[in-house]
Amino acid sequence: MTDSHAAERIHHRACNLCEAICGLEIRVAGNEILSIRPDDADPLSHGHICPKAVALKDLYEDGDRLRKPIRRTSDGWVEMEWDAAFDLVASKLCEVVEQHGGDAVANYLGNPTVHNYGGLTHGPRFLSTIKTKNRFSATSVDQLPHQLLAYWMYGHQLMVPIADIDRCDYLLVLGANPMASNGSLMTVPAFPKRLKAMQARGGKMLLLDPRRTETAEVADEHLFIRPGTDAAFLAGLLKVVDKENLGNPGKLADFEDGLEVALADIGALKLEALAAHCGIPVPTIERIAREFAAAPRAAAYGRMGVSTQARGTLCQWLIQLLNIVTGNLDREGGAMFTRPAVDLIDNPTSKPGSFGRWKSRVRGLPEFGGELPVAALAEEILNEGEGQVRALITVAGNPVLSTPNGAQLDRALDSLAFMVSIDFYLNETTRHADVILPPTCALEHDHYDLIFHAFAVRNTARYSEALFERPADARHDWEIFEALGDRIAARLGAKRAPHPRPDQIIDMGLKIGPYGGMNKHPLNLSLAALKAAPHGIDLGALEPCLPARLQTKGKFLLCAPPEMIAELADFAAHLSGQHSEAGLSLIGRRHVRSNNSWMHNSQRLVKGPVRNRLLMHPADLAARGLLDGAKVRVASRVGAVEIEVESSDSMMPGVVSLPHGWGHDRAGTRMGIAEAHAGVSPNDLTDELRLDPVCGNAALNGVPVTVAAA
Ligand SMILES: Nc1nc2c(c(=O)[nH]1)N[C@H]1C(S)=C(S)[C@@H](COP(=O)(O)OP(=O)(O)OC[C@H]3O[C@@H](n4cnc5c(=O)[nH]c(N)nc54)[C@H](O)[C@@H]3O)O[C@H]1N2
Ligand SMILES: Nc1nc2c(c(=O)[nH]1)N[C@H]1C(S)=C(S)[C@@H](COP(=O)(O)OP(=O)(O)OC[C@H]3O[C@@H](n4cnc5c(=O)[nH]c(N)nc54)[C@H](O)[C@@H]3O)O[C@H]1N2
Ligand code: SF4
Ligand SMILES: [Mo]
């Protein structure tokens, strides 16, 4: 080793690409990444990683990644200096506010915001400088039902119970594919190992999914279920548990409220009708109910397939009730609450949640946690009148590819008076911006996972230093937020107190947190303590914490939110075994080498077989005279796409599947590799009018479509 620049060093950090937050060991020499490997000493991931981790190198090196602000001109995009860009953006946004009021400026926060702690510590502070009802995020194409029910039942939107897979005996999974997704609202790195360990203990995993997925292959049992009908199956389980007296809430009985009311309404449903609706026979429902109730420790868990469908909130409520009535909520091996080192629940700045404080202007969709359902964004831009959206701020999001009827939004964005995107790619959404402000990428900033430690199957804490120093001419997300926020507040005459840096906020959060010195905890956690433990610190298995941790009034477990009782009645009124034979139902799909819409510019991830294809059962192909590999036209109420079809008996007959995040052939983007693997976007088919009626979450799954030769 002669050249000190090229001296090899080893860096440890957590991967922030998905919810699994795996520990990485990265070897570097100077600015060159030599290897990215699992960190075997990580107390949560125990040496697990997936192929995407290595793509962090591609992201860092990507020549298409923007490094300086760019501005649209009649001669194309022109680079700008940061201060000039901040001045321009602030003044354009303020002009709109001054002429049309704050509601005329909308914002959209994308998924990576929650994987980047500076976005969480400083994003809301920036956005609050413009008072607007038109705040949107990826929450309403994702986990909105979980947060809403956590707020209604447990008193806080972040009190989402986590399946304690490491001690569970019976895991009932609906509409999740952790073998591809690596787990969601259940940070569960090394899912395959953890599942195997459970099975070795004699445990069992049962999966319901309209596709025989990678997860179905490792499950003990897999059942097909017709998209959008899970609520009938879940209500059936609850009815059997109740009718056969298999329930035993245990200690929960002392502080539950409304369980009997909910069970009575569910009990009034006919088991035969429920079975006919979901296509799972009565004896199977009975058997599973008995197995679940008899298991010493069981957990029911449902994810995207049952979160983003027309009865998403109903499904998630029934899942909670099943865990409660069998005494598995807050029981070791059941569905438990975490105790993260920076606790966003028991915290002076805690935001428990809110619902329906205002409604969207055009369609009257309800607010949750200060945001409106993103399915309403396009119409808020397109429909004239007072409060019309005329300017948009997007942060770490690609709603053109990720929200229902993305093609309509694509057109709507063209009509904005001004748009700014905080993003390092010129993609399908940001191509509409007037200015793009590109932040540093993951390896150039430090990280503490504020959100996913709080949803993990074990309590751990880990801080990652920046691997590479921020280039002098680059800005972190939080620095961009501060620079814009300061300028906007000054011009609009808003008060603005100084704010600590993200690492200072985390340090304070750790100190006042449950393992911090200010709570007299022997671990005395602080940022310094985490820096001294670069592999992370184990804080132990999840522990029972109810009723103390409940954030509801009187610390009751509120089992029968009135909105859910009403939704159940509506569901009952529409219960029917009649399903149209002619139509097909479109669902989504994830692949381990893909990550929503933005990792398709990595050659190593997109190489290999084409993954953006329509999967369809051979009988459905035959019925339409289609051949495997043919180009087909898939059409829905809102649009059509042309794509290759792949015959697959892993699909339930009557159901077709297409992964989201593709459709990179739109003009004017700058992602060369992604463009060469364009594919089509299923959100050109999903319908902005098909929503979960309880909260306006998008029903991305179960979309009625037709398929014919192209
Ligand atoms: N590799 C990879 N990992 C990711 C992501 C990624 O894009 N790629 N994205 C991350 C994000 S943002 C999230 S939110 C998570 C999501 O994590 P998951 O929810 O685990 O992932 P999905 O693959 O969307 O799984 C949904 C499953 O539901 C099934 N399904 C569809 N409709 C229905 C239905 O009506 N009923 C039932 N029972 N099942 C249905 C689908 O066939 C699919 O297998 O993954 C995260 N991890
Ligand atoms: N049909 C269908 N649609 C879906 C889904 C589905 O299953 N089916 N899944 C939904 C789900 S669960 C989700 S979470 C959404 C995701 O949807 P979005 O959050 O809207 O989009 P992403 O594809 O995650 O794009 C993230 C953007 O952030 C940028 N980015 C990445 N890291 C950073 C960063 O650190 N800072 C900044 N400023 N920018 C960054 C990327 O360049 C990219 O432009 O899609 C949803 N859409
Ligand atoms: S599973 Fe998720 S967190 Fe783990 S290495 Fe892959 S992308 Fe990163
Ligand atoms: Mo998501």
Tab-separated table of C-alpha atoms in Angstrom, residues 367-638:
chain	number	residue	atom	x	y	z
A	367	GLU	CA	-57.163	13.531	4.955
A	368	PHE	CA	-55.024	11.148	7.020
A	369	GLY	CA	-52.009	12.340	8.993
A	370	GLY	CA	-52.037	15.636	7.117
A	371	GLU	CA	-52.115	14.037	3.676
A	372	LEU	CA	-54.736	13.349	1.020
A	373	PRO	CA	-54.957	10.190	-1.121
A	374	VAL	CA	-52.622	10.558	-4.102
A	375	ALA	CA	-55.275	9.118	-6.431
A	376	ALA	CA	-56.742	12.643	-6.263
A	377	LEU	CA	-53.592	14.506	-7.320
A	378	ALA	CA	-54.235	14.619	-11.080
A	379	GLU	CA	-57.821	15.855	-10.737
A	380	GLU	CA	-56.718	18.552	-8.274
A	381	ILE	CA	-54.360	19.834	-10.984
A	382	LEU	CA	-56.778	19.453	-13.880
A	383	ASN	CA	-60.024	20.778	-12.377
A	384	GLU	CA	-60.272	24.550	-12.413
A	385	GLY	CA	-61.571	26.551	-9.492
A	386	GLU	CA	-60.492	28.008	-6.209
A	387	GLY	CA	-57.801	25.903	-4.569
A	388	GLN	CA	-56.694	24.342	-7.840
A	389	VAL	CA	-53.161	22.955	-7.694
A	390	ARG	CA	-50.828	25.040	-9.868
A	391	ALA	CA	-47.406	24.128	-8.537
A	392	LEU	CA	-45.910	20.899	-7.297
A	393	ILE	CA	-42.930	19.845	-5.216
A	394	THR	CA	-41.917	16.207	-5.561
A	395	VAL	CA	-39.402	14.657	-3.212
A	396	ALA	CA	-37.979	11.183	-3.860
A	397	GLY	CA	-41.012	10.044	-5.788
A	398	ASN	CA	-42.053	8.899	-9.216
A	399	PRO	CA	-45.860	9.131	-9.100
A	400	VAL	CA	-46.185	8.923	-12.898
A	401	LEU	CA	-45.133	5.282	-12.589
A	402	SER	CA	-46.338	4.548	-9.071
A	403	THR	CA	-49.855	5.922	-8.710
A	404	PRO	CA	-53.142	4.809	-10.282
A	405	ASN	CA	-53.818	6.148	-13.754
A	406	GLY	CA	-50.265	7.410	-13.954
A	407	ALA	CA	-50.791	8.372	-17.600
A	408	GLN	CA	-53.393	10.938	-16.552
A	409	LEU	CA	-51.005	12.374	-13.977
A	410	ASP	CA	-48.276	12.418	-16.631
A	411	ARG	CA	-50.516	14.698	-18.748
A	412	ALA	CA	-51.631	16.777	-15.759
A	413	LEU	CA	-48.049	17.622	-14.757
A	414	ASP	CA	-47.587	19.353	-18.107
A	415	SER	CA	-50.199	21.932	-17.179
A	416	LEU	CA	-48.546	23.103	-13.937
A	417	ALA	CA	-47.295	26.663	-13.682
A	418	PHE	CA	-44.221	25.440	-11.791
A	419	MET	CA	-42.761	22.160	-10.612
A	420	VAL	CA	-39.617	21.355	-8.653
A	421	SER	CA	-38.280	17.859	-8.017
A	422	ILE	CA	-35.775	16.918	-5.349
A	423	ASP	CA	-34.357	13.825	-6.981
A	424	PHE	CA	-31.148	12.624	-8.552
A	425	TYR	CA	-32.718	11.154	-11.674
A	426	LEU	CA	-34.358	12.751	-14.678
A	427	ASN	CA	-37.180	10.246	-14.889
A	428	GLU	CA	-40.818	9.860	-15.951
A	429	THR	CA	-41.980	12.292	-13.251
A	430	THR	CA	-39.084	14.713	-12.850
A	431	ARG	CA	-38.937	15.339	-16.616
A	432	HIS	CA	-41.954	17.606	-16.026
A	433	ALA	CA	-40.105	19.733	-13.489
A	434	ASP	CA	-38.851	23.237	-14.165
A	435	VAL	CA	-35.958	22.695	-11.772
A	436	ILE	CA	-34.448	19.462	-10.436
A	437	LEU	CA	-32.403	19.617	-7.244
A	438	PRO	CA	-30.340	16.430	-6.892
A	439	PRO	CA	-29.327	15.368	-3.372
A	440	THR	CA	-26.351	13.189	-2.439
A	441	CYS	CA	-26.830	9.446	-2.815
A	442	ALA	CA	-26.920	6.912	-0.005
A	443	LEU	CA	-23.181	6.273	0.326
A	444	GLU	CA	-22.463	10.000	0.581
A	445	HIS	CA	-24.457	10.577	3.722
A	446	ASP	CA	-24.828	9.080	7.144
A	447	HIS	CA	-27.904	7.124	8.107
A	448	TYR	CA	-29.956	6.034	11.049
A	449	ASP	CA	-33.105	4.113	10.256
A	450	LEU	CA	-35.819	5.995	12.100
A	451	ILE	CA	-38.674	4.005	10.622
A	452	PHE	CA	-37.613	0.440	9.981
A	453	HIS	CA	-36.025	-0.233	13.382
A	454	ALA	CA	-39.530	0.561	14.589
A	455	PHE	CA	-41.074	-2.158	12.381
A	456	ALA	CA	-38.443	-4.840	12.930
A	457	VAL	CA	-38.868	-8.360	14.254
A	458	ARG	CA	-36.153	-7.619	16.827
A	459	ASN	CA	-35.092	-4.460	18.603
A	460	THR	CA	-31.695	-3.328	17.344
A	461	ALA	CA	-30.025	-0.003	16.590
A	462	ARG	CA	-27.425	0.857	14.026
A	463	TYR	CA	-25.850	4.081	12.826
A	464	SER	CA	-24.031	4.310	9.484
A	465	GLU	CA	-21.394	6.941	8.867
A	466	ALA	CA	-21.119	8.389	5.370
A	467	LEU	CA	-18.829	6.206	3.283
A	468	PHE	CA	-17.725	9.049	1.025
A	469	GLU	CA	-17.492	12.637	2.051
A	470	ARG	CA	-20.084	14.817	0.392
A	471	PRO	CA	-18.452	16.508	-2.637
A	472	ALA	CA	-18.088	20.240	-1.947
A	473	ASP	CA	-20.510	20.958	-4.756
A	474	ALA	CA	-23.215	18.579	-3.599
A	475	ARG	CA	-26.044	18.944	-1.079
A	476	HIS	CA	-27.802	16.472	1.178
A	477	ASP	CA	-31.596	16.259	1.045
A	478	TRP	CA	-31.841	17.983	4.407
A	479	GLU	CA	-29.581	20.807	3.297
A	480	ILE	CA	-31.788	21.374	0.271
A	481	PHE	CA	-34.853	21.445	2.530
A	482	GLU	CA	-33.222	23.950	4.865
A	483	ALA	CA	-32.042	26.241	2.063
A	484	LEU	CA	-35.474	26.314	0.439
A	485	GLY	CA	-37.345	26.531	3.737
A	486	ASP	CA	-35.276	29.518	4.906
A	487	ARG	CA	-35.902	31.419	1.707
A	488	ILE	CA	-39.623	30.669	1.564
A	489	ALA	CA	-40.173	31.506	5.233
A	490	ALA	CA	-38.315	34.794	4.815
A	491	ARG	CA	-40.386	35.831	1.794
A	492	LEU	CA	-43.731	34.737	3.239
A	493	GLY	CA	-42.900	36.283	6.614
A	494	ALA	CA	-43.134	32.964	8.488
A	495	LYS	CA	-41.327	32.376	11.797
A	496	ARG	CA	-38.498	29.883	11.637
A	497	ALA	CA	-36.494	28.694	14.617
A	498	PRO	CA	-33.016	27.240	14.093
A	499	HIS	CA	-33.025	23.470	13.734
A	500	PRO	CA	-30.373	20.912	14.654
A	501	ARG	CA	-28.723	18.635	12.062
A	502	PRO	CA	-30.155	15.142	11.517
A	503	ASP	CA	-27.366	13.490	13.542
A	504	GLN	CA	-27.977	15.876	16.439
A	505	ILE	CA	-31.685	15.043	16.375
A	506	ILE	CA	-30.873	11.333	16.441
A	507	ASP	CA	-28.413	11.812	19.297
A	508	MET	CA	-31.109	13.514	21.339
A	509	GLY	CA	-33.668	10.870	20.315
A	510	LEU	CA	-31.357	8.111	21.508
A	511	LYS	CA	-30.644	9.850	24.804
A	512	ILE	CA	-34.303	10.424	25.660
A	513	GLY	CA	-35.286	7.047	24.195
A	514	PRO	CA	-35.987	3.844	26.138
A	515	TYR	CA	-32.316	2.791	26.183
A	516	GLY	CA	-30.941	6.274	26.758
A	517	GLY	CA	-29.210	7.780	29.734
A	518	MET	CA	-32.065	10.171	30.388
A	519	ASN	CA	-34.217	7.114	31.052
A	520	LYS	CA	-31.467	5.767	33.330
A	521	HIS	CA	-31.017	2.755	31.066
A	522	PRO	CA	-27.730	0.900	31.659
A	523	LEU	CA	-26.924	0.925	27.914
A	524	ASN	CA	-26.871	4.725	28.025
A	525	LEU	CA	-27.426	4.924	24.268
A	526	SER	CA	-26.314	7.973	22.360
A	527	LEU	CA	-24.937	8.634	18.916
A	528	ALA	CA	-21.424	8.221	20.316
A	529	ALA	CA	-22.354	4.780	21.662
A	530	LEU	CA	-23.690	3.738	18.253
A	531	LYS	CA	-20.625	5.098	16.486
A	532	ALA	CA	-18.515	2.903	18.755
A	533	ALA	CA	-20.525	-0.153	17.622
A	534	PRO	CA	-20.432	0.002	13.804
A	535	HIS	CA	-22.165	-3.390	13.378
A	536	GLY	CA	-25.134	-2.228	15.415
A	537	ILE	CA	-26.386	-3.019	18.906
A	538	ASP	CA	-28.785	-5.764	19.857
A	539	LEU	CA	-31.567	-4.561	22.138
A	540	GLY	CA	-33.306	-7.890	22.497
A	541	ALA	CA	-36.422	-9.689	21.367
A	542	LEU	CA	-39.770	-7.903	21.243
A	543	GLU	CA	-41.480	-7.667	24.618
A	544	PRO	CA	-45.116	-7.487	25.672
A	545	CYS	CA	-46.031	-3.899	26.485
A	546	LEU	CA	-49.824	-3.604	26.679
A	547	PRO	CA	-51.796	-1.869	27.974
A	548	ALA	CA	-49.048	0.556	29.065
A	549	ARG	CA	-47.902	1.398	25.544
A	550	LEU	CA	-51.398	2.013	24.159
A	551	GLN	CA	-51.823	5.633	23.155
A	552	THR	CA	-55.627	5.603	23.230
A	553	LYS	CA	-57.657	7.487	25.823
A	554	GLY	CA	-57.927	5.382	28.962
A	555	LYS	CA	-55.483	2.880	27.410
A	556	PHE	CA	-58.254	0.831	25.849
A	557	LEU	CA	-57.740	-1.469	22.888
A	558	LEU	CA	-60.414	-0.105	20.562
A	559	CYS	CA	-61.637	-3.098	18.567
A	560	ALA	CA	-64.683	-1.622	16.859
A	561	PRO	CA	-63.942	1.726	15.212
A	562	PRO	CA	-67.346	2.985	13.979
A	563	GLU	CA	-65.972	3.433	10.455
A	564	MET	CA	-65.051	-0.264	10.384
A	565	ILE	CA	-68.446	-1.393	11.636
A	566	ALA	CA	-69.970	0.647	8.779
A	567	GLU	CA	-67.502	-0.801	6.275
A	568	LEU	CA	-68.336	-4.322	7.418
A	569	ALA	CA	-72.025	-3.617	6.821
A	570	ASP	CA	-71.230	-2.338	3.342
A	571	PHE	CA	-69.146	-5.423	2.647
A	572	ALA	CA	-71.989	-7.665	3.852
A	573	ALA	CA	-74.417	-5.900	1.544
A	574	HIS	CA	-72.165	-6.617	-1.435
A	575	LEU	CA	-71.257	-10.188	-0.527
A	576	SER	CA	-71.791	-12.424	-3.486
A	577	GLY	CA	-70.403	-15.572	-5.004
A	578	GLN	CA	-70.970	-14.095	-8.455
A	579	HIS	CA	-67.801	-13.221	-10.282
A	580	SER	CA	-67.702	-12.245	-13.893
A	581	GLU	CA	-66.272	-15.168	-15.841
A	582	ALA	CA	-65.286	-13.151	-18.874
A	583	GLY	CA	-63.081	-10.568	-17.229
A	584	LEU	CA	-59.611	-10.936	-15.811
A	585	SER	CA	-58.259	-9.471	-12.607
A	586	LEU	CA	-54.885	-7.697	-12.663
A	587	ILE	CA	-52.502	-7.904	-9.699
A	588	GLY	CA	-48.937	-6.718	-9.047
A	589	ARG	CA	-45.640	-8.494	-8.610
A	590	ARG	CA	-42.231	-7.719	-7.149
A	591	HIS	CA	-38.874	-9.205	-8.046
A	592	VAL	CA	-35.827	-9.349	-5.809
A	593	ARG	CA	-33.661	-7.621	-8.470
A	594	SER	CA	-35.974	-4.628	-8.796
A	595	ASN	CA	-36.955	-1.824	-6.436
A	596	ASN	CA	-40.088	0.117	-7.299
A	597	SER	CA	-39.312	2.384	-10.263
A	598	TRP	CA	-35.822	3.636	-9.665
A	599	MET	CA	-33.222	0.864	-9.637
A	600	HIS	CA	-33.612	-0.059	-13.290
A	601	ASN	CA	-30.583	1.963	-14.308
A	602	SER	CA	-28.240	-0.676	-12.872
A	603	GLN	CA	-27.048	-3.047	-15.577
A	604	ARG	CA	-26.362	-5.820	-13.098
A	605	LEU	CA	-29.952	-5.695	-11.832
A	606	VAL	CA	-31.784	-5.527	-15.158
A	607	LYS	CA	-29.716	-8.107	-17.027
A	608	GLY	CA	-31.093	-11.586	-17.603
A	609	PRO	CA	-34.620	-12.656	-18.511
A	610	VAL	CA	-37.125	-9.886	-19.220
A	611	ARG	CA	-39.184	-9.489	-16.068
A	612	ASN	CA	-41.773	-6.978	-17.199
A	613	ARG	CA	-44.156	-9.504	-18.738
A	614	LEU	CA	-47.784	-10.348	-18.162
A	615	LEU	CA	-48.168	-13.686	-16.376
A	616	MET	CA	-51.318	-15.587	-17.316
A	617	HIS	CA	-52.652	-19.082	-16.718
A	618	PRO	CA	-52.415	-21.430	-19.765
A	619	ALA	CA	-56.192	-21.992	-19.739
A	620	ASP	CA	-56.775	-18.233	-19.981
A	621	LEU	CA	-54.335	-18.053	-22.892
A	622	ALA	CA	-56.070	-20.939	-24.640
A	623	ALA	CA	-59.512	-19.403	-24.115
A	624	ARG	CA	-58.292	-16.326	-26.016
A	625	GLY	CA	-56.367	-18.210	-28.662
A	626	LEU	CA	-53.102	-16.698	-27.423
A	627	LEU	CA	-49.662	-18.304	-27.502
A	628	ASP	CA	-46.959	-18.090	-24.880
A	629	GLY	CA	-44.705	-15.121	-25.709
A	630	ALA	CA	-47.291	-13.339	-27.864
A	631	LYS	CA	-47.660	-9.593	-27.726
A	632	VAL	CA	-50.977	-8.802	-26.068
A	633	ARG	CA	-53.049	-5.727	-25.428
A	634	VAL	CA	-54.139	-5.352	-21.822
A	635	ALA	CA	-56.942	-2.848	-21.367
A	636	SER	CA	-58.826	-1.384	-18.420
A	637	ARG	CA	-61.275	1.470	-17.938
A	638	VAL	CA	-58.441	3.997	-17.971
